[in-house]
Backbone as ProteinMPNN parsed JSONL, in Angstrom:
{"seq_chain_A": "MGSGIRVIDIMSHKVVTATPNMTVSEVAKLMNKHRIGGVPVCEGNKFVGLITERDIMLRVIALNRKPSSLRVKQVMQSKPRVVTEKFEDLTTVTRKFVDHEVSRIPVLDGNKIVGVVTHKDVVRHAPALLDLFIEKLKVSTQ", "coords_chain_A": {"N_chain_A": [[-103.762, 290.467, 69.116], [-101.852, 290.037, 66.142], [-99.256, 291.689, 64.496], [-98.336, 291.004, 61.89], [-95.782, 291.945, 61.001], [-92.633, 290.733, 61.267], [-89.902, 289.823, 63.486], [-87.608, 289.223, 62.143], [-87.987, 290.681, 59.729], [-87.305, 293.244, 60.505], [-85.011, 293.469, 62.09], [-81.392, 294.027, 62.711], [-79.315, 292.565, 60.831], [-76.459, 292.504, 60.576], [-74.342, 292.239, 62.88], [-72.578, 293.783, 65.259], [-70.241, 292.454, 67.583], [-69.001, 291.697, 71.0], [-66.245, 290.399, 73.052], [-65.967, 288.55, 76.108], [-63.622, 289.022, 77.451], [-62.746, 291.408, 76.51], [-61.72, 294.7, 77.234], [-63.804, 297.162, 79.148], [-63.237, 299.762, 78.239], [-62.352, 299.251, 75.532], [-64.718, 298.058, 74.403], [-66.504, 300.234, 74.621], [-65.3, 302.118, 72.917], [-65.716, 300.481, 70.504], [-68.325, 300.577, 70.397], [-68.773, 303.303, 70.083], [-67.508, 303.742, 67.645], [-69.173, 302.392, 65.783], [-71.516, 303.664, 66.329], [-73.573, 302.686, 68.11], [-75.627, 301.639, 70.832], [-75.179, 299.478, 72.419], [-73.757, 296.043, 72.589], [-74.047, 292.594, 71.675], [-72.503, 290.012, 73.501], [-70.179, 287.512, 72.779], [-68.767, 284.171, 72.92], [-66.877, 282.756, 70.799], [-69.08, 281.428, 68.677], [-71.048, 281.574, 70.326], [-73.6, 283.016, 72.064], [-73.312, 284.938, 75.061], [-74.095, 287.124, 76.578], [-74.908, 290.612, 77.217], [-73.936, 293.851, 76.641], [-74.468, 297.308, 77.426], [-74.63, 300.888, 76.957], [-75.986, 301.884, 79.12], [-75.286, 299.725, 81.21], [-72.559, 300.393, 81.335], [-72.584, 302.942, 82.333], [-73.967, 302.598, 84.802], [-72.444, 300.572, 86.18], [-69.831, 301.084, 85.877], [-68.94, 303.815, 85.39], [-70.64, 305.409, 87.169], [-69.732, 304.295, 89.721], [-67.176, 304.806, 89.673], [-65.307, 303.425, 88.709], [-62.453, 301.934, 86.932], [-62.525, 301.879, 83.315], [-60.514, 300.833, 81.533], [-59.423, 298.824, 82.922], [-61.288, 296.814, 83.694], [-63.138, 294.076, 82.725], [-65.424, 293.091, 80.067], [-66.893, 290.99, 80.854], [-67.281, 291.353, 83.466], [-69.104, 293.399, 83.764], [-71.084, 293.144, 82.009], [-74.536, 292.254, 81.179], [-75.623, 289.023, 82.042], [-77.798, 287.451, 81.601], [-79.617, 288.53, 79.575], [-82.732, 289.941, 78.134], [-84.103, 288.223, 75.412], [-84.902, 287.448, 72.086], [-85.989, 284.336, 70.85], [-87.098, 283.281, 68.524], [-87.11, 284.177, 65.459], [-89.232, 284.727, 63.846], [-91.015, 285.949, 65.456], [-93.602, 288.068, 66.334], [-93.947, 291.56, 65.705], [-95.601, 293.043, 67.47], [-95.419, 291.536, 69.852], [-92.782, 291.756, 70.467], [-92.499, 294.571, 70.781], [-93.991, 294.888, 73.145], [-92.319, 293.59, 74.885], [-90.101, 295.324, 74.935], [-91.337, 297.467, 76.316], [-92.356, 296.098, 78.746], [-90.026, 295.266, 80.057], [-88.329, 297.38, 80.014], [-86.228, 297.87, 78.166], [-84.026, 298.596, 75.454], [-82.944, 297.296, 73.347], [-82.965, 294.078, 71.852], [-81.378, 290.981, 71.74], [-81.405, 288.608, 69.07], [-81.688, 285.286, 68.858], [-80.69, 282.148, 67.383], [-81.042, 279.223, 68.523], [-78.076, 279.106, 70.398], [-76.781, 280.996, 69.06], [-76.104, 284.295, 67.728], [-78.145, 285.947, 65.633], [-79.125, 288.375, 65.036], [-80.141, 291.674, 65.877], [-82.683, 293.682, 67.449], [-83.928, 296.714, 67.846], [-85.422, 299.449, 69.766], [-85.475, 301.551, 68.074], [-85.628, 300.306, 65.648], [-88.391, 299.532, 65.589], [-89.68, 301.926, 65.737], [-88.935, 302.949, 63.319], [-90.408, 301.352, 61.656], [-92.846, 301.889, 62.358], [-94.951, 303.439, 60.774], [-95.823, 301.369, 58.901], [-96.867, 299.46, 60.616], [-98.91, 300.944, 61.888], [-100.428, 301.377, 59.657], [-101.245, 298.789, 59.14], [-102.782, 298.133, 61.444], [-104.833, 299.974, 61.252], [-106.008, 299.11, 58.881], [-106.925, 296.531, 59.747], [-108.865, 297.548, 61.71], [-110.763, 298.758, 60.211], [-111.728, 296.519, 58.811], [-112.815, 295.093, 60.799], [-114.9, 296.77, 61.788], [-116.748, 296.888, 59.805]], "CA_chain_A": [[-103.883, 290.705, 67.551], [-100.679, 290.054, 65.68], [-99.043, 292.791, 63.57], [-97.993, 290.711, 60.674], [-94.415, 292.326, 60.696], [-91.989, 289.778, 62.056], [-88.633, 290.498, 63.862], [-86.665, 288.883, 61.17], [-88.122, 291.675, 58.739], [-86.919, 294.61, 60.778], [-83.878, 293.355, 62.852], [-80.21, 294.309, 62.05], [-78.602, 291.202, 60.562], [-75.086, 292.72, 60.53], [-74.167, 292.465, 64.217], [-71.165, 293.99, 66.002], [-70.072, 291.927, 68.984], [-67.896, 291.959, 71.789], [-66.021, 289.293, 73.729], [-66.044, 288.771, 77.508], [-62.411, 289.478, 77.812], [-62.378, 292.713, 76.114], [-61.909, 295.768, 78.314], [-64.672, 298.064, 78.951], [-62.811, 300.77, 77.381], [-62.372, 298.726, 74.145], [-65.947, 297.905, 73.873], [-67.0, 301.685, 74.454], [-64.782, 302.564, 71.686], [-66.318, 299.983, 69.395], [-69.903, 301.151, 70.287], [-68.78, 304.629, 69.505], [-67.074, 303.612, 66.246], [-70.343, 301.887, 65.075], [-72.656, 304.407, 66.787], [-74.593, 301.81, 68.821], [-75.882, 301.788, 72.26], [-74.988, 298.078, 72.991], [-73.407, 295.018, 71.719], [-74.007, 291.263, 72.316], [-71.147, 289.439, 73.966], [-70.205, 286.142, 72.438], [-67.47, 283.47, 73.076], [-66.985, 282.087, 69.52], [-70.39, 281.642, 68.009], [-72.143, 281.175, 71.305], [-74.08, 284.25, 72.814], [-73.207, 284.94, 76.411], [-74.416, 288.294, 77.312], [-75.034, 291.961, 76.466], [-73.374, 295.168, 77.42], [-74.945, 298.493, 76.96], [-74.08, 302.155, 77.477], [-76.425, 301.996, 80.503], [-74.411, 298.958, 82.011], [-71.2, 301.043, 81.56], [-72.751, 304.158, 83.208], [-74.35, 302.2, 86.246], [-71.435, 299.602, 86.882], [-68.472, 301.58, 85.755], [-68.926, 305.394, 85.583], [-71.18, 305.782, 88.555], [-69.068, 303.586, 90.871], [-65.751, 305.489, 89.549], [-64.347, 302.26, 88.401], [-61.52, 302.293, 85.754], [-62.897, 301.277, 82.103], [-59.433, 300.189, 81.039], [-58.861, 297.74, 83.879], [-62.307, 296.101, 83.89], [-63.461, 293.315, 81.492], [-66.772, 293.096, 79.73], [-67.646, 289.953, 81.687], [-67.477, 291.912, 84.9], [-70.03, 294.447, 83.745], [-72.27, 292.725, 80.987], [-75.799, 291.4, 81.572], [-75.324, 287.579, 81.535], [-79.143, 286.888, 81.266], [-80.552, 289.698, 79.163], [-83.938, 289.53, 77.446], [-83.744, 287.731, 74.061], [-85.868, 286.741, 71.208], [-85.386, 283.191, 70.169], [-87.878, 283.032, 67.443], [-86.972, 285.283, 64.621], [-90.417, 285.069, 63.225], [-91.732, 286.434, 66.482], [-94.411, 289.228, 65.807], [-93.547, 292.895, 66.183], [-96.348, 293.487, 68.491], [-94.946, 290.953, 71.038], [-91.433, 292.365, 70.807], [-92.599, 295.821, 71.356], [-94.356, 294.636, 74.43], [-91.035, 293.157, 75.725], [-89.47, 296.441, 75.09], [-92.043, 298.058, 77.344], [-92.552, 295.405, 79.959], [-88.662, 294.993, 80.665], [-87.596, 298.711, 79.917], [-84.956, 297.696, 77.408], [-84.058, 299.419, 74.149], [-82.485, 296.394, 72.394], [-83.033, 292.734, 72.297], [-80.682, 290.192, 70.667], [-82.218, 287.597, 68.347], [-80.966, 284.048, 68.742], [-81.074, 280.847, 66.788], [-80.045, 278.377, 69.432], [-77.153, 280.029, 71.235], [-76.045, 281.738, 68.111], [-76.777, 285.557, 67.543], [-78.455, 286.162, 64.311], [-79.632, 289.723, 64.749], [-80.551, 292.523, 67.11], [-83.77, 294.35, 67.055], [-83.952, 297.823, 68.8], [-86.689, 300.332, 69.745], [-85.555, 302.468, 66.772], [-86.149, 299.468, 64.448], [-89.778, 299.505, 65.848], [-90.213, 303.218, 65.351], [-88.774, 303.074, 61.891], [-91.425, 300.486, 60.858], [-94.207, 302.139, 63.004], [-95.998, 303.674, 59.876], [-96.398, 300.255, 58.417], [-97.527, 298.948, 61.644], [-99.991, 301.705, 62.111], [-101.429, 301.132, 58.512], [-101.914, 297.469, 59.284], [-103.799, 298.375, 62.422], [-105.98, 300.837, 60.617], [-106.877, 298.316, 58.018], [-107.704, 295.522, 60.511], [-109.817, 298.21, 62.39], [-111.755, 298.867, 59.265], [-112.398, 295.318, 58.282], [-113.587, 294.604, 62.06], [-115.995, 297.447, 61.913], [-117.554, 296.705, 58.597]], "C_chain_A": [[-102.381, 290.889, 67.102], [-100.393, 291.235, 64.702], [-98.7, 292.316, 62.071], [-96.513, 291.068, 60.345], [-93.705, 291.464, 61.848], [-90.509, 290.404, 62.493], [-87.641, 290.313, 62.794], [-86.753, 289.977, 59.794], [-87.576, 293.028, 59.158], [-85.566, 294.619, 61.634], [-82.524, 293.787, 62.004], [-79.589, 292.868, 62.045], [-77.056, 291.211, 60.728], [-74.815, 293.118, 62.14], [-72.848, 292.674, 64.767], [-71.227, 293.205, 67.338], [-68.869, 291.979, 69.633], [-67.401, 290.594, 72.392], [-65.997, 289.509, 75.193], [-64.646, 289.304, 78.018], [-61.971, 290.719, 77.38], [-62.505, 293.684, 77.201], [-63.169, 296.565, 78.123], [-64.546, 299.169, 78.156], [-62.836, 300.485, 75.891], [-63.949, 298.639, 73.593], [-66.726, 299.294, 73.788], [-66.465, 302.227, 73.264], [-65.339, 301.869, 70.51], [-67.728, 300.435, 69.323], [-69.872, 302.585, 69.699], [-68.443, 304.637, 68.115], [-68.305, 303.431, 65.455], [-71.542, 302.652, 65.349], [-73.932, 303.569, 67.284], [-74.541, 301.913, 70.203], [-75.468, 300.395, 73.067], [-74.662, 297.024, 72.092], [-73.711, 293.556, 72.448], [-72.617, 290.877, 72.669], [-71.28, 287.835, 73.574], [-68.771, 285.45, 72.677], [-67.709, 282.396, 71.639], [-68.218, 282.396, 68.835], [-71.395, 281.748, 69.12], [-72.354, 282.706, 72.096], [-74.174, 284.033, 74.267], [-73.784, 286.014, 77.291], [-74.556, 289.537, 76.386], [-74.644, 292.958, 77.196], [-73.847, 296.282, 76.59], [-74.243, 299.762, 77.529], [-74.548, 302.319, 78.876], [-75.552, 301.161, 81.487], [-73.196, 299.644, 82.338], [-71.386, 302.122, 82.623], [-73.021, 303.61, 84.615], [-73.211, 301.309, 86.93], [-70.029, 300.071, 86.818], [-68.304, 302.991, 86.24], [-69.255, 305.798, 87.061], [-70.373, 305.297, 89.847], [-67.416, 304.044, 90.694], [-64.87, 304.351, 89.425], [-63.574, 302.587, 86.933], [-61.921, 301.389, 84.448], [-61.889, 300.443, 81.538], [-58.975, 299.059, 81.733], [-59.97, 296.562, 84.122], [-62.669, 295.403, 82.665], [-64.965, 293.303, 81.347], [-67.509, 292.203, 80.5], [-67.97, 290.459, 83.011], [-68.714, 292.903, 84.907], [-71.403, 293.983, 82.882], [-73.435, 292.106, 81.844], [-75.59, 289.904, 81.004], [-76.742, 286.895, 81.315], [-80.064, 287.941, 80.646], [-81.9, 289.202, 78.587], [-83.567, 289.289, 75.979], [-85.0, 287.312, 73.327], [-85.327, 285.525, 70.599], [-86.157, 282.629, 69.156], [-87.819, 284.225, 66.478], [-88.243, 285.581, 63.819], [-91.5, 285.586, 64.131], [-92.488, 287.747, 65.77], [-93.888, 290.557, 66.425], [-94.182, 293.464, 67.344], [-95.781, 292.902, 69.919], [-93.597, 291.443, 71.403], [-91.658, 293.794, 71.286], [-93.299, 295.793, 72.866], [-93.189, 294.142, 75.449], [-90.204, 294.367, 76.002], [-90.142, 297.284, 76.349], [-92.044, 297.564, 78.652], [-91.128, 295.41, 80.681], [-87.82, 296.428, 80.547], [-86.28, 298.56, 79.314], [-85.195, 298.326, 75.956], [-83.554, 298.541, 72.903], [-82.683, 294.897, 72.747], [-82.314, 291.814, 71.163], [-81.567, 289.085, 70.223], [-81.36, 286.532, 68.172], [-81.581, 282.933, 67.991], [-80.267, 279.717, 67.649], [-79.375, 279.238, 70.425], [-76.372, 280.859, 70.391], [-76.915, 283.086, 67.877], [-76.948, 285.597, 66.009], [-78.893, 287.5, 63.995], [-79.797, 290.388, 66.098], [-81.702, 293.346, 66.684], [-83.877, 295.496, 68.264], [-85.23, 298.636, 68.667], [-86.67, 301.184, 68.492], [-86.028, 301.623, 65.475], [-87.83, 299.645, 64.387], [-90.292, 300.817, 65.257], [-89.944, 303.496, 63.862], [-89.837, 302.464, 61.014], [-92.803, 300.821, 61.535], [-95.395, 302.682, 61.951], [-96.669, 302.487, 59.247], [-97.321, 299.384, 59.404], [-98.909, 299.704, 61.967], [-101.014, 301.457, 60.899], [-102.158, 299.784, 58.63], [-102.971, 297.438, 60.41], [-104.932, 299.108, 61.917], [-106.82, 299.858, 59.678], [-107.647, 297.088, 58.754], [-108.813, 296.244, 61.334], [-111.071, 298.382, 61.525], [-112.462, 297.642, 58.919], [-113.221, 294.789, 59.661], [-114.924, 295.495, 62.28], [-116.985, 297.54, 60.793], [-118.674, 295.611, 58.879]], "O_chain_A": [[-101.708, 291.785, 67.611], [-101.36, 291.723, 64.117], [-98.768, 293.118, 61.139], [-96.012, 290.47, 59.393], [-94.048, 291.454, 63.03], [-90.034, 291.367, 61.891], [-86.854, 291.228, 62.55], [-85.832, 290.102, 58.987], [-87.387, 293.897, 58.307], [-85.038, 295.706, 61.869], [-82.569, 293.881, 60.777], [-79.407, 292.171, 63.044], [-76.422, 290.184, 60.968], [-75.084, 294.248, 62.547], [-72.027, 291.757, 64.738], [-72.19, 293.323, 68.096], [-67.81, 292.244, 69.063], [-68.156, 289.634, 72.232], [-66.007, 290.683, 75.564], [-64.632, 290.021, 79.019], [-60.898, 291.161, 77.791], [-63.365, 293.507, 78.064], [-63.614, 296.66, 76.98], [-65.467, 299.591, 77.456], [-63.262, 301.313, 75.085], [-64.297, 299.102, 72.506], [-67.556, 299.437, 72.89], [-67.248, 302.848, 72.546], [-65.479, 302.538, 69.487], [-68.257, 300.654, 68.234], [-70.76, 303.012, 68.962], [-68.996, 305.445, 67.368], [-68.539, 304.2, 64.523], [-72.567, 302.4, 64.715], [-75.083, 303.777, 66.901], [-73.501, 302.249, 70.77], [-75.476, 300.364, 74.297], [-75.145, 296.986, 70.961], [-73.613, 293.432, 73.669], [-71.655, 291.423, 72.129], [-72.19, 287.086, 73.929], [-67.74, 286.121, 72.628], [-68.54, 281.493, 71.541], [-68.426, 283.538, 68.425], [-72.562, 282.009, 68.829], [-71.444, 283.367, 72.597], [-74.908, 283.172, 74.753], [-73.944, 285.879, 78.504], [-74.386, 289.551, 75.167], [-74.964, 293.013, 78.383], [-73.727, 296.324, 75.365], [-73.407, 299.695, 78.43], [-73.812, 302.773, 79.752], [-75.093, 301.714, 82.486], [-72.741, 299.563, 83.479], [-70.629, 302.27, 83.582], [-72.391, 304.079, 85.564], [-73.082, 301.338, 88.154], [-69.144, 299.599, 87.532], [-67.682, 303.314, 87.252], [-68.51, 306.312, 87.895], [-70.424, 305.936, 90.898], [-66.552, 303.667, 91.486], [-63.778, 304.319, 89.992], [-64.014, 303.316, 86.043], [-61.652, 300.189, 84.512], [-62.236, 299.367, 81.05], [-58.155, 298.316, 81.194], [-59.64, 295.505, 84.66], [-62.555, 295.992, 81.59], [-65.704, 293.473, 82.317], [-68.656, 292.487, 80.846], [-68.918, 289.979, 83.634], [-69.272, 293.179, 85.969], [-72.535, 294.416, 83.096], [-73.299, 291.58, 82.949], [-75.429, 289.627, 79.815], [-76.754, 285.761, 80.836], [-81.157, 288.198, 81.149], [-82.106, 287.989, 78.606], [-82.811, 290.058, 75.385], [-85.997, 286.886, 73.91], [-84.319, 285.584, 69.894], [-85.922, 281.458, 68.858], [-88.489, 285.224, 66.738], [-88.308, 286.621, 63.164], [-92.672, 285.684, 63.766], [-92.007, 288.334, 64.801], [-93.445, 290.583, 67.573], [-93.595, 294.211, 68.127], [-95.691, 293.6, 70.929], [-93.291, 291.54, 72.591], [-90.961, 294.181, 72.224], [-93.08, 296.713, 73.654], [-93.234, 294.335, 76.663], [-89.649, 294.514, 77.091], [-89.434, 297.696, 77.268], [-91.809, 298.285, 79.621], [-91.122, 295.564, 81.902], [-86.682, 296.487, 81.012], [-85.285, 299.049, 79.848], [-86.294, 298.511, 75.431], [-83.679, 298.896, 71.731], [-82.557, 294.544, 73.919], [-82.586, 291.871, 69.964], [-82.434, 288.661, 70.987], [-80.364, 286.652, 67.46], [-82.8, 282.765, 67.947], [-79.09, 279.41, 67.46], [-79.992, 279.988, 71.181], [-75.375, 281.428, 70.837], [-78.145, 283.068, 67.832], [-76.029, 285.322, 65.238], [-79.049, 287.827, 62.818], [-79.64, 289.835, 67.187], [-81.7, 293.723, 65.512], [-83.905, 295.178, 69.453], [-85.98, 298.561, 67.694], [-87.714, 301.5, 67.921], [-86.637, 302.09, 64.513], [-88.442, 299.854, 63.34], [-91.189, 300.838, 64.415], [-90.703, 304.235, 63.234], [-90.143, 302.894, 59.902], [-93.789, 300.122, 61.308], [-96.581, 302.443, 62.179], [-97.883, 302.49, 59.046], [-98.308, 298.747, 59.039], [-99.91, 299.059, 62.277], [-102.225, 301.351, 61.092], [-103.338, 299.605, 58.329], [-103.974, 296.737, 60.276], [-106.05, 298.725, 62.264], [-108.05, 299.804, 59.69], [-108.775, 296.723, 58.421], [-109.748, 295.519, 61.674], [-112.209, 298.204, 61.958], [-113.679, 297.659, 58.736], [-114.228, 294.097, 59.513], [-115.899, 295.023, 62.864], [-117.983, 298.253, 60.9], [-119.47, 295.3, 57.993]]}, "name": "protein", "num_of_chains": 1, "seq": "MGSGIRVIDIMSHKVVTATPNMTVSEVAKLMNKHRIGGVPVCEGNKFVGLITERDIMLRVIALNRKPSSLRVKQVMQSKPRVVTEKFEDLTTVTRKFVDHEVSRIPVLDGNKIVGVVTHKDVVRHAPALLDLFIEKLKVSTQ"}
């Protein structure tokens, strides 16, 4: 059962990105400045990966590595989960969050980043999703 709510309807369109050659320290400051938990990594217009607070915690802090001497490309996820169809249904995307234990998914058009959808976006739109579910349930029981 589809929700009728699409990723394009709830995703963040203004995307803060990092480059592979930025230091981990620089990207951490960027994430802190914009109050976000992760950023897509791009070379020019091409999406090449994702770096999150968790990546920094697991691959830098927990291993006592120096953030100012490590590059984003050494820490980022080079094959993260993505949505390639911005019209994908919210129910399907929510399932991806749960199945893959992620909290943000970049939205791509080809290799170009066009948005990011997070678990917070889903929660923000949960009342509308619940209303749709209740309406469908009423129709199916009549």
